[in-house]
């Protein structure tokens, strides 16, 4: 799943335009496709900043979600024994 949506197995340029736009709203393209396109020189400086900004936003979103789930898990945790 990550390999397909991230552009590792199938480059994202082979997807239809609507699918590319949809995938750009997820964190998957920034894990592989953005890095490869940057090394290939296929993006300009503004796009690199956009990649970095999107990656940072996704990092913060997933961090907040993980903290919320961790707190809920601590509330429901029960240990028995020694």
Short mmCIF file of N, CA, C and O in Angstrom, two decimals, residues 38-70:
data_model
loop_
_atom_site.label_atom_id
_atom_site.label_comp_id
_atom_site.label_asym_id
_atom_site.label_seq_id
_atom_site.Cartn_x
_atom_site.Cartn_y
_atom_site.Cartn_z
N UNK A 38 13.04 15.31 -6.17
CA UNK A 38 14.00 16.34 -5.77
C UNK A 38 15.40 15.99 -6.25
O UNK A 38 16.11 16.83 -6.80
N UNK A 39 15.81 14.75 -6.06
CA UNK A 39 17.14 14.31 -6.52
C UNK A 39 17.26 14.34 -8.03
O UNK A 39 18.34 14.58 -8.57
N UNK A 40 16.15 14.10 -8.73
CA UNK A 40 16.17 14.14 -10.19
C UNK A 40 16.21 15.57 -10.73
O UNK A 40 16.46 15.77 -11.90
N UNK A 41 15.95 16.53 -9.87
CA UNK A 41 15.92 17.93 -10.31
C UNK A 41 14.62 18.29 -11.00
O UNK A 41 14.57 19.27 -11.74
N UNK A 42 13.57 17.51 -10.77
CA UNK A 42 12.29 17.75 -11.44
C UNK A 42 11.43 18.76 -10.72
O UNK A 42 10.34 19.08 -11.17
N UNK A 43 11.89 19.27 -9.59
CA UNK A 43 11.12 20.26 -8.83
C UNK A 43 11.98 21.49 -8.59
O UNK A 43 13.21 21.43 -8.57
N UNK A 44 11.33 22.63 -8.43
CA UNK A 44 12.07 23.85 -8.13
C UNK A 44 12.08 24.10 -6.62
O UNK A 44 11.51 23.34 -5.84
N UNK A 45 12.72 25.17 -6.24
CA UNK A 45 12.90 25.47 -4.81
C UNK A 45 11.57 25.67 -4.09
O UNK A 45 11.41 25.23 -2.96
N UNK A 46 10.61 26.30 -4.73
CA UNK A 46 9.30 26.52 -4.12
C UNK A 46 8.57 25.21 -3.84
O UNK A 46 7.90 25.07 -2.82
N UNK A 47 8.69 24.26 -4.76
CA UNK A 47 8.06 22.95 -4.54
C UNK A 47 8.74 22.19 -3.42
O UNK A 47 8.07 21.48 -2.65
N UNK A 48 10.05 22.34 -3.29
CA UNK A 48 10.77 21.69 -2.20
C UNK A 48 10.28 22.25 -0.87
O UNK A 48 10.06 21.51 0.09
N UNK A 49 10.06 23.56 -0.80
CA UNK A 49 9.53 24.15 0.41
C UNK A 49 8.12 23.64 0.70
O UNK A 49 7.77 23.38 1.85
N UNK A 50 7.32 23.46 -0.34
CA UNK A 50 5.98 22.91 -0.18
C UNK A 50 6.02 21.48 0.34
O UNK A 50 5.24 21.10 1.21
N UNK A 51 6.96 20.69 -0.19
CA UNK A 51 7.12 19.32 0.29
C UNK A 51 7.48 19.33 1.78
O UNK A 51 6.95 18.56 2.57
N UNK A 52 8.41 20.19 2.13
CA UNK A 52 8.85 20.26 3.52
C UNK A 52 7.70 20.71 4.43
O UNK A 52 7.50 20.15 5.51
N UNK A 53 6.94 21.69 3.99
CA UNK A 53 5.80 22.18 4.77
C UNK A 53 4.75 21.09 4.94
O UNK A 53 4.26 20.86 6.06
N UNK A 54 4.40 20.40 3.86
CA UNK A 54 3.41 19.32 3.94
C UNK A 54 3.89 18.19 4.84
O UNK A 54 3.10 17.64 5.62
N UNK A 55 5.14 17.84 4.75
CA UNK A 55 5.69 16.80 5.60
C UNK A 55 5.64 17.21 7.06
O UNK A 55 5.27 16.41 7.93
N UNK A 56 5.96 18.46 7.35
CA UNK A 56 5.91 18.96 8.72
C UNK A 56 4.49 18.96 9.26
O UNK A 56 4.25 18.56 10.40
N UNK A 57 3.54 19.38 8.44
CA UNK A 57 2.14 19.38 8.86
C UNK A 57 1.67 17.96 9.16
O UNK A 57 1.03 17.71 10.19
N UNK A 58 1.99 17.01 8.28
CA UNK A 58 1.60 15.62 8.52
C UNK A 58 2.27 15.06 9.76
O UNK A 58 1.67 14.31 10.52
N UNK A 59 3.51 15.44 10.00
CA UNK A 59 4.21 14.99 11.20
C UNK A 59 3.50 15.49 12.45
O UNK A 59 3.28 14.73 13.40
N UNK A 60 3.10 16.75 12.45
CA UNK A 60 2.39 17.30 13.59
C UNK A 60 1.02 16.66 13.78
O UNK A 60 0.62 16.34 14.91
N UNK A 61 0.29 16.46 12.69
CA UNK A 61 -1.03 15.82 12.78
C UNK A 61 -0.91 14.41 13.36
O UNK A 61 -1.64 14.04 14.29
N UNK A 62 0.02 13.63 12.84
CA UNK A 62 0.17 12.25 13.32
C UNK A 62 0.71 12.21 14.75
O UNK A 62 0.36 11.32 15.52
N UNK A 63 1.52 13.18 15.13
CA UNK A 63 2.02 13.25 16.50
C UNK A 63 0.86 13.52 17.47
O UNK A 63 0.75 12.86 18.51
N UNK A 64 0.00 14.47 17.12
CA UNK A 64 -1.15 14.78 17.98
C UNK A 64 -2.07 13.57 18.10
O UNK A 64 -2.53 13.23 19.21
N UNK A 65 -2.34 12.90 16.99
CA UNK A 65 -3.19 11.71 17.03
C UNK A 65 -2.56 10.63 17.91
O UNK A 65 -3.25 9.99 18.72
N UNK A 66 -1.25 10.43 17.79
CA UNK A 66 -0.60 9.40 18.59
C UNK A 66 -0.64 9.75 20.08
O UNK A 66 -0.83 8.86 20.92
N UNK A 67 -0.50 11.01 20.42
CA UNK A 67 -0.57 11.42 21.84
C UNK A 67 -1.97 11.20 22.40
O UNK A 67 -2.13 10.75 23.53
N UNK A 68 -2.99 11.51 21.62
CA UNK A 68 -4.38 11.30 22.06
C UNK A 68 -4.63 9.81 22.29
O UNK A 68 -5.19 9.42 23.33
N UNK A 69 -4.21 8.98 21.35
CA UNK A 69 -4.40 7.54 21.50
C UNK A 69 -3.60 6.97 22.67
O UNK A 69 -4.06 6.07 23.37
N UNK A 70 -2.41 7.51 22.88
CA UNK A 70 -1.58 7.05 24.00
C UNK A 70 -2.26 7.36 25.33
O UNK A 70 -2.31 6.52 26.23
#
